[in-house]
Short mmCIF file of N, CA, C and O in Angstrom, two decimals:
data_model
loop_
_atom_site.label_atom_id
_atom_site.label_comp_id
_atom_site.label_asym_id
_atom_site.label_seq_id
_atom_site.Cartn_x
_atom_site.Cartn_y
_atom_site.Cartn_z
N MET A 13 10.35 4.91 6.81
CA MET A 13 8.93 4.87 7.09
C MET A 13 8.25 4.08 5.99
O MET A 13 8.57 4.23 4.82
N ASN A 14 7.30 3.25 6.38
CA ASN A 14 6.55 2.45 5.43
C ASN A 14 5.26 3.20 5.07
O ASN A 14 4.52 3.61 5.96
N ILE A 15 5.02 3.36 3.78
CA ILE A 15 3.88 4.15 3.28
C ILE A 15 2.96 3.26 2.47
O ILE A 15 3.41 2.54 1.58
N TYR A 16 1.67 3.33 2.78
CA TYR A 16 0.64 2.62 2.00
C TYR A 16 0.24 3.51 0.83
O TYR A 16 0.02 4.71 0.99
N VAL A 17 0.14 2.91 -0.37
CA VAL A 17 -0.30 3.63 -1.56
C VAL A 17 -1.46 2.85 -2.17
O VAL A 17 -1.29 1.72 -2.60
N GLY A 18 -2.64 3.44 -2.16
CA GLY A 18 -3.82 2.75 -2.67
C GLY A 18 -4.43 3.44 -3.86
O GLY A 18 -4.11 4.58 -4.19
N ASN A 19 -5.32 2.72 -4.52
CA ASN A 19 -6.05 3.17 -5.71
C ASN A 19 -5.11 3.37 -6.90
O ASN A 19 -5.29 4.29 -7.70
N LEU A 20 -4.13 2.49 -7.00
CA LEU A 20 -3.18 2.56 -8.12
C LEU A 20 -3.83 2.00 -9.38
O LEU A 20 -4.62 1.06 -9.33
N ALA A 21 -3.45 2.57 -10.51
CA ALA A 21 -3.86 2.00 -11.80
C ALA A 21 -3.24 0.62 -11.90
O ALA A 21 -2.08 0.40 -11.52
N ARG A 22 -3.99 -0.34 -12.39
CA ARG A 22 -3.54 -1.74 -12.44
C ARG A 22 -2.27 -1.92 -13.26
O ARG A 22 -1.46 -2.80 -12.98
N GLU A 23 -2.08 -1.09 -14.27
CA GLU A 23 -0.90 -1.24 -15.14
C GLU A 23 0.32 -0.49 -14.62
O GLU A 23 1.40 -0.55 -15.21
N MET A 24 0.20 0.18 -13.48
CA MET A 24 1.30 0.95 -12.92
C MET A 24 2.35 0.02 -12.31
O MET A 24 2.03 -0.86 -11.52
N GLY A 25 3.60 0.22 -12.68
CA GLY A 25 4.69 -0.64 -12.20
C GLY A 25 5.47 -0.01 -11.06
O GLY A 25 5.29 1.16 -10.72
N GLU A 26 6.36 -0.81 -10.50
CA GLU A 26 7.17 -0.35 -9.38
C GLU A 26 8.06 0.82 -9.76
O GLU A 26 8.27 1.74 -8.96
N ASP A 27 8.59 0.82 -10.98
CA ASP A 27 9.45 1.93 -11.42
C ASP A 27 8.69 3.25 -11.48
O ASP A 27 9.22 4.29 -11.10
N ALA A 28 7.45 3.20 -11.94
CA ALA A 28 6.63 4.42 -12.02
C ALA A 28 6.34 4.97 -10.62
O ALA A 28 6.40 6.18 -10.40
N ILE A 29 6.04 4.08 -9.68
CA ILE A 29 5.78 4.52 -8.31
C ILE A 29 7.04 5.09 -7.68
O ILE A 29 7.01 6.13 -7.03
N ARG A 30 8.17 4.42 -7.92
CA ARG A 30 9.45 4.91 -7.40
C ARG A 30 9.74 6.32 -7.92
O ARG A 30 10.17 7.19 -7.17
N GLN A 31 9.48 6.56 -9.19
CA GLN A 31 9.73 7.86 -9.79
C GLN A 31 8.87 8.96 -9.14
O GLN A 31 9.35 10.05 -8.88
N ILE A 32 7.60 8.64 -8.87
CA ILE A 32 6.70 9.62 -8.25
C ILE A 32 7.19 9.99 -6.85
O ILE A 32 7.25 11.16 -6.48
N PHE A 33 7.56 8.98 -6.06
CA PHE A 33 8.00 9.23 -4.68
C PHE A 33 9.40 9.81 -4.61
O PHE A 33 9.71 10.52 -3.66
N ALA A 34 10.24 9.54 -5.60
CA ALA A 34 11.61 10.05 -5.61
C ALA A 34 11.65 11.57 -5.68
O ALA A 34 12.64 12.18 -5.27
N ALA A 35 10.58 12.19 -6.14
CA ALA A 35 10.51 13.65 -6.17
C ALA A 35 10.54 14.23 -4.75
O ALA A 35 10.85 15.41 -4.56
N PHE A 36 10.23 13.40 -3.74
CA PHE A 36 10.20 13.85 -2.35
C PHE A 36 11.40 13.38 -1.54
O PHE A 36 11.58 13.81 -0.40
N GLY A 37 12.21 12.48 -2.10
CA GLY A 37 13.39 12.02 -1.39
C GLY A 37 13.77 10.60 -1.78
O GLY A 37 13.26 10.04 -2.75
N GLU A 38 14.65 10.02 -0.99
CA GLU A 38 15.18 8.68 -1.28
C GLU A 38 14.11 7.61 -1.06
O GLU A 38 13.43 7.59 -0.04
N VAL A 39 13.97 6.73 -2.03
CA VAL A 39 13.06 5.60 -1.94
C VAL A 39 13.90 4.34 -1.78
O VAL A 39 14.74 4.03 -2.62
N GLU A 40 13.66 3.62 -0.69
CA GLU A 40 14.43 2.41 -0.40
C GLU A 40 13.85 1.19 -1.11
O GLU A 40 14.58 0.37 -1.64
N LYS A 41 12.51 1.07 -1.10
CA LYS A 41 11.88 -0.13 -1.64
C LYS A 41 10.44 0.18 -2.06
O LYS A 41 9.76 0.96 -1.42
N VAL A 42 10.01 -0.44 -3.16
CA VAL A 42 8.62 -0.33 -3.64
C VAL A 42 8.09 -1.75 -3.82
O VAL A 42 8.76 -2.59 -4.42
N THR A 43 6.91 -2.00 -3.28
CA THR A 43 6.29 -3.31 -3.41
C THR A 43 4.83 -3.13 -3.85
O THR A 43 4.07 -2.44 -3.17
N ILE A 44 4.48 -3.74 -4.97
CA ILE A 44 3.08 -3.74 -5.42
C ILE A 44 2.50 -5.09 -5.01
O ILE A 44 3.08 -6.14 -5.28
N ILE A 45 1.35 -5.07 -4.37
CA ILE A 45 0.70 -6.30 -3.94
C ILE A 45 -0.04 -6.90 -5.14
O ILE A 45 -0.81 -6.21 -5.80
N LYS A 46 0.22 -8.19 -5.37
CA LYS A 46 -0.35 -8.86 -6.55
C LYS A 46 -1.23 -10.02 -6.13
O LYS A 46 -1.03 -10.64 -5.08
N ASP A 47 -2.19 -10.32 -6.99
CA ASP A 47 -3.08 -11.47 -6.79
C ASP A 47 -2.25 -12.74 -6.85
O ASP A 47 -1.45 -12.91 -7.77
N LYS A 48 -2.44 -13.63 -5.89
CA LYS A 48 -1.59 -14.83 -5.85
C LYS A 48 -1.89 -15.83 -6.95
O LYS A 48 -1.07 -16.68 -7.26
N TYR A 49 -3.06 -15.73 -7.58
CA TYR A 49 -3.41 -16.67 -8.65
C TYR A 49 -3.09 -16.13 -10.04
O TYR A 49 -2.59 -16.84 -10.89
N THR A 50 -3.41 -14.84 -10.27
CA THR A 50 -3.22 -14.28 -11.61
C THR A 50 -1.92 -13.50 -11.76
O THR A 50 -1.45 -13.29 -12.86
N GLY A 51 -1.37 -13.01 -10.65
CA GLY A 51 -0.17 -12.19 -10.70
C GLY A 51 -0.46 -10.74 -11.06
O GLY A 51 0.45 -9.93 -11.16
N ASP A 52 -1.75 -10.40 -11.22
CA ASP A 52 -2.13 -9.01 -11.54
C ASP A 52 -2.07 -8.15 -10.29
O ASP A 52 -2.29 -8.62 -9.18
N SER A 53 -1.82 -6.87 -10.49
CA SER A 53 -1.80 -5.91 -9.39
C SER A 53 -3.17 -5.87 -8.72
O SER A 53 -4.21 -5.92 -9.38
N ARG A 54 -3.17 -5.75 -7.39
CA ARG A 54 -4.42 -5.62 -6.65
C ARG A 54 -4.78 -4.15 -6.45
O ARG A 54 -5.76 -3.83 -5.80
N GLY A 55 -3.96 -3.24 -7.01
CA GLY A 55 -4.28 -1.82 -6.97
C GLY A 55 -3.74 -1.08 -5.77
O GLY A 55 -4.10 0.07 -5.53
N PHE A 56 -2.85 -1.73 -5.00
CA PHE A 56 -2.23 -1.03 -3.88
C PHE A 56 -0.84 -1.59 -3.65
O PHE A 56 -0.48 -2.65 -4.17
N GLY A 57 -0.07 -0.85 -2.88
CA GLY A 57 1.30 -1.28 -2.59
C GLY A 57 1.89 -0.50 -1.45
O GLY A 57 1.18 0.25 -0.76
N PHE A 58 3.20 -0.65 -1.28
CA PHE A 58 3.90 0.00 -0.18
C PHE A 58 5.21 0.58 -0.68
O PHE A 58 5.86 0.01 -1.55
N VAL A 59 5.57 1.72 -0.10
CA VAL A 59 6.83 2.39 -0.43
C VAL A 59 7.58 2.60 0.87
O VAL A 59 7.02 3.09 1.85
N GLU A 60 8.85 2.20 0.91
CA GLU A 60 9.71 2.41 2.07
C GLU A 60 10.61 3.61 1.78
O GLU A 60 11.32 3.63 0.78
N MET A 61 10.55 4.60 2.68
CA MET A 61 11.44 5.77 2.59
C MET A 61 12.18 5.88 3.92
O MET A 61 11.56 5.91 4.98
N PRO A 62 13.53 5.90 3.89
CA PRO A 62 14.30 5.89 5.13
C PRO A 62 14.21 7.19 5.93
O PRO A 62 14.33 7.17 7.15
N ASN A 63 13.97 8.32 5.27
CA ASN A 63 13.91 9.60 5.95
C ASN A 63 12.45 9.95 6.26
O ASN A 63 11.64 10.11 5.35
N LYS A 64 12.13 10.07 7.55
CA LYS A 64 10.74 10.30 7.96
C LYS A 64 10.19 11.63 7.44
O LYS A 64 9.04 11.71 7.02
N ASP A 65 11.00 12.68 7.47
CA ASP A 65 10.54 13.99 6.98
C ASP A 65 10.19 13.94 5.50
O ASP A 65 9.18 14.50 5.06
N GLN A 66 11.03 13.26 4.72
CA GLN A 66 10.75 13.11 3.29
C GLN A 66 9.50 12.26 3.07
O GLN A 66 8.69 12.55 2.19
N ALA A 67 9.34 11.22 3.88
CA ALA A 67 8.16 10.36 3.77
C ALA A 67 6.89 11.14 4.09
O ALA A 67 5.88 11.02 3.37
N LEU A 68 6.92 11.94 5.13
CA LEU A 68 5.75 12.75 5.49
C LEU A 68 5.44 13.78 4.40
O LEU A 68 4.27 14.05 4.11
N ALA A 69 6.49 14.33 3.79
CA ALA A 69 6.28 15.27 2.68
C ALA A 69 5.63 14.56 1.49
O ALA A 69 4.74 15.12 0.83
N ALA A 70 6.04 13.32 1.22
CA ALA A 70 5.45 12.54 0.13
C ALA A 70 3.97 12.25 0.41
O ALA A 70 3.12 12.36 -0.47
N ILE A 71 3.67 11.87 1.65
CA ILE A 71 2.28 11.60 2.02
C ILE A 71 1.43 12.85 1.82
O ILE A 71 0.37 12.79 1.19
N THR A 72 1.90 13.97 2.34
CA THR A 72 1.16 15.23 2.20
C THR A 72 1.03 15.65 0.74
O THR A 72 -0.03 16.10 0.31
N GLY A 73 2.10 15.47 -0.01
CA GLY A 73 2.11 15.92 -1.40
C GLY A 73 1.33 15.03 -2.36
O GLY A 73 0.88 15.50 -3.41
N LEU A 74 1.18 13.75 -2.03
CA LEU A 74 0.57 12.82 -2.98
C LEU A 74 -0.84 12.35 -2.61
O LEU A 74 -1.60 11.94 -3.49
N ASN A 75 -1.18 12.37 -1.33
CA ASN A 75 -2.50 11.89 -0.93
C ASN A 75 -3.60 12.76 -1.56
O ASN A 75 -3.58 13.97 -1.46
N GLY A 76 -4.52 12.11 -2.25
CA GLY A 76 -5.63 12.82 -2.89
C GLY A 76 -5.31 13.37 -4.27
O GLY A 76 -6.18 13.94 -4.93
N LYS A 77 -4.08 13.18 -4.73
CA LYS A 77 -3.69 13.68 -6.05
C LYS A 77 -4.10 12.70 -7.14
O LYS A 77 -4.11 11.49 -6.95
N ASP A 78 -4.41 13.24 -8.31
CA ASP A 78 -4.80 12.42 -9.45
C ASP A 78 -3.56 11.91 -10.17
O ASP A 78 -2.62 12.68 -10.43
N HIS A 79 -3.57 10.61 -10.47
CA HIS A 79 -2.48 10.02 -11.27
C HIS A 79 -3.09 8.96 -12.17
O HIS A 79 -3.72 8.02 -11.69
N GLN A 80 -2.92 9.12 -13.46
CA GLN A 80 -3.46 8.21 -14.47
C GLN A 80 -4.97 8.04 -14.29
O GLN A 80 -5.52 6.94 -14.41
N GLY A 81 -5.65 9.15 -13.98
CA GLY A 81 -7.10 9.12 -13.87
C GLY A 81 -7.62 8.55 -12.56
O GLY A 81 -8.83 8.33 -12.42
N ARG A 82 -6.75 8.31 -11.60
CA ARG A 82 -7.17 7.75 -10.30
C ARG A 82 -6.65 8.63 -9.18
O ARG A 82 -5.53 9.13 -9.23
N THR A 83 -7.46 8.79 -8.15
CA THR A 83 -7.07 9.59 -7.00
C THR A 83 -6.29 8.71 -6.03
O THR A 83 -6.82 7.74 -5.50
N LEU A 84 -5.02 9.04 -5.82
CA LEU A 84 -4.17 8.24 -4.95
C LEU A 84 -4.57 8.37 -3.48
O LEU A 84 -4.94 9.44 -3.02
N ASN A 85 -4.48 7.26 -2.78
CA ASN A 85 -4.70 7.21 -1.34
C ASN A 85 -3.34 6.88 -0.72
O ASN A 85 -2.85 5.75 -0.87
N VAL A 86 -2.72 7.86 -0.06
CA VAL A 86 -1.36 7.69 0.45
C VAL A 86 -1.36 8.00 1.95
O VAL A 86 -1.73 9.10 2.36
N ASN A 87 -0.98 7.01 2.76
CA ASN A 87 -0.96 7.15 4.22
C ASN A 87 0.22 6.38 4.79
O ASN A 87 0.76 5.49 4.14
N GLU A 88 0.53 6.68 6.06
CA GLU A 88 1.51 5.86 6.76
C GLU A 88 0.91 4.47 6.92
O GLU A 88 -0.25 4.32 7.31
N ALA A 89 1.68 3.46 6.58
CA ALA A 89 1.19 2.08 6.67
C ALA A 89 1.02 1.68 8.13
O ALA A 89 1.83 2.03 8.98
N ARG A 90 -0.05 0.93 8.39
CA ARG A 90 -0.28 0.39 9.73
C ARG A 90 0.44 -0.95 9.82
O ARG A 90 0.56 -1.66 8.82
N PRO A 91 0.86 -1.33 11.01
CA PRO A 91 1.49 -2.65 11.17
C PRO A 91 0.50 -3.75 10.81
O PRO A 91 -0.70 -3.64 11.06
N ARG A 92 1.02 -4.80 10.23
CA ARG A 92 0.17 -5.92 9.82
C ARG A 92 -0.29 -6.69 11.04
O ARG A 92 0.50 -7.04 11.91
N ASN A 93 -1.57 -6.97 11.10
CA ASN A 93 -2.15 -7.72 12.20
C ASN A 93 -2.07 -9.21 11.87
O ASN A 93 -2.67 -9.66 10.90
N GLU A 94 -1.34 -9.97 12.66
CA GLU A 94 -1.15 -11.39 12.39
C GLU A 94 -2.46 -12.18 12.44
O GLU A 94 -2.61 -13.19 11.79
N ASN A 95 -3.41 -11.72 13.21
CA ASN A 95 -4.67 -12.44 13.37
C ASN A 95 -5.80 -11.78 12.58
O ASN A 95 -6.96 -11.88 12.95
N ARG A 96 -5.48 -11.11 11.48
CA ARG A 96 -6.48 -10.36 10.75
C ARG A 96 -7.60 -11.23 10.19
O ARG A 96 -8.73 -10.82 10.13
N ARG A 97 -7.30 -12.45 9.79
CA ARG A 97 -8.34 -13.34 9.26
C ARG A 97 -9.28 -13.77 10.37
O ARG A 97 -10.48 -13.85 10.18
N GLN A 98 -8.75 -14.07 11.53
CA GLN A 98 -9.59 -14.47 12.64
C GLN A 98 -10.45 -13.33 13.13
O GLN A 98 -11.58 -13.53 13.55
N ALA A 99 -9.94 -12.12 13.07
CA ALA A 99 -10.70 -10.96 13.54
C ALA A 99 -11.92 -10.70 12.68
O ALA A 99 -12.92 -10.18 13.15
N ARG A 100 -11.87 -11.05 11.40
CA ARG A 100 -12.99 -10.83 10.49
C ARG A 100 -14.11 -11.83 10.66
O ARG A 100 -15.24 -11.57 10.32
N LYS A 101 -13.78 -13.01 11.15
CA LYS A 101 -14.78 -14.06 11.27
C LYS A 101 -15.65 -13.81 12.49
O LYS A 101 -15.16 -13.49 13.57
N ALA A 102 -16.95 -13.97 12.31
CA ALA A 102 -17.86 -13.82 13.43
C ALA A 102 -17.79 -15.07 14.30
O ALA A 102 -17.62 -16.18 13.79
N PRO A 103 -17.90 -14.91 15.61
CA PRO A 103 -17.86 -16.09 16.47
C PRO A 103 -19.09 -16.98 16.21
O PRO A 103 -20.18 -16.49 15.94
N ARG A 104 -18.87 -18.27 16.32
CA ARG A 104 -19.96 -19.22 16.13
C ARG A 104 -20.75 -19.34 17.42
O ARG A 104 -20.20 -19.40 18.51
N MET A 105 -22.05 -19.43 17.25
CA MET A 105 -22.93 -19.61 18.41
C MET A 105 -23.14 -21.09 18.63
O MET A 105 -23.43 -21.83 17.68
N ARG A 106 -22.98 -21.53 19.84
CA ARG A 106 -23.22 -22.94 20.16
C ARG A 106 -24.61 -23.08 20.75
O ARG A 106 -25.07 -22.24 21.48
N LYS A 107 -25.22 -24.21 20.43
CA LYS A 107 -26.57 -24.45 20.95
C LYS A 107 -26.53 -25.32 22.16
O LYS A 107 -25.74 -26.12 22.39
#
């Protein structure tokens, strides 16, 4: 199961996130989303856990919890919308 993790401290690394989620079960992959220009963390990422029950336990156990002075936002990740940029743009009015 793919899990969204938001409101991460900017200095938090993949190993630290892996350690937090490993308390609930096997962690397959951790990805922190970074700014494409600076390489700095954007404050959110994704955790892949192969066992759904363990993943749901992690979501329940970590969502809303304080970590490094920040309240974590942990949810099941939604599928990425390929047209997300187009959906945000307002349609142009023609005269």
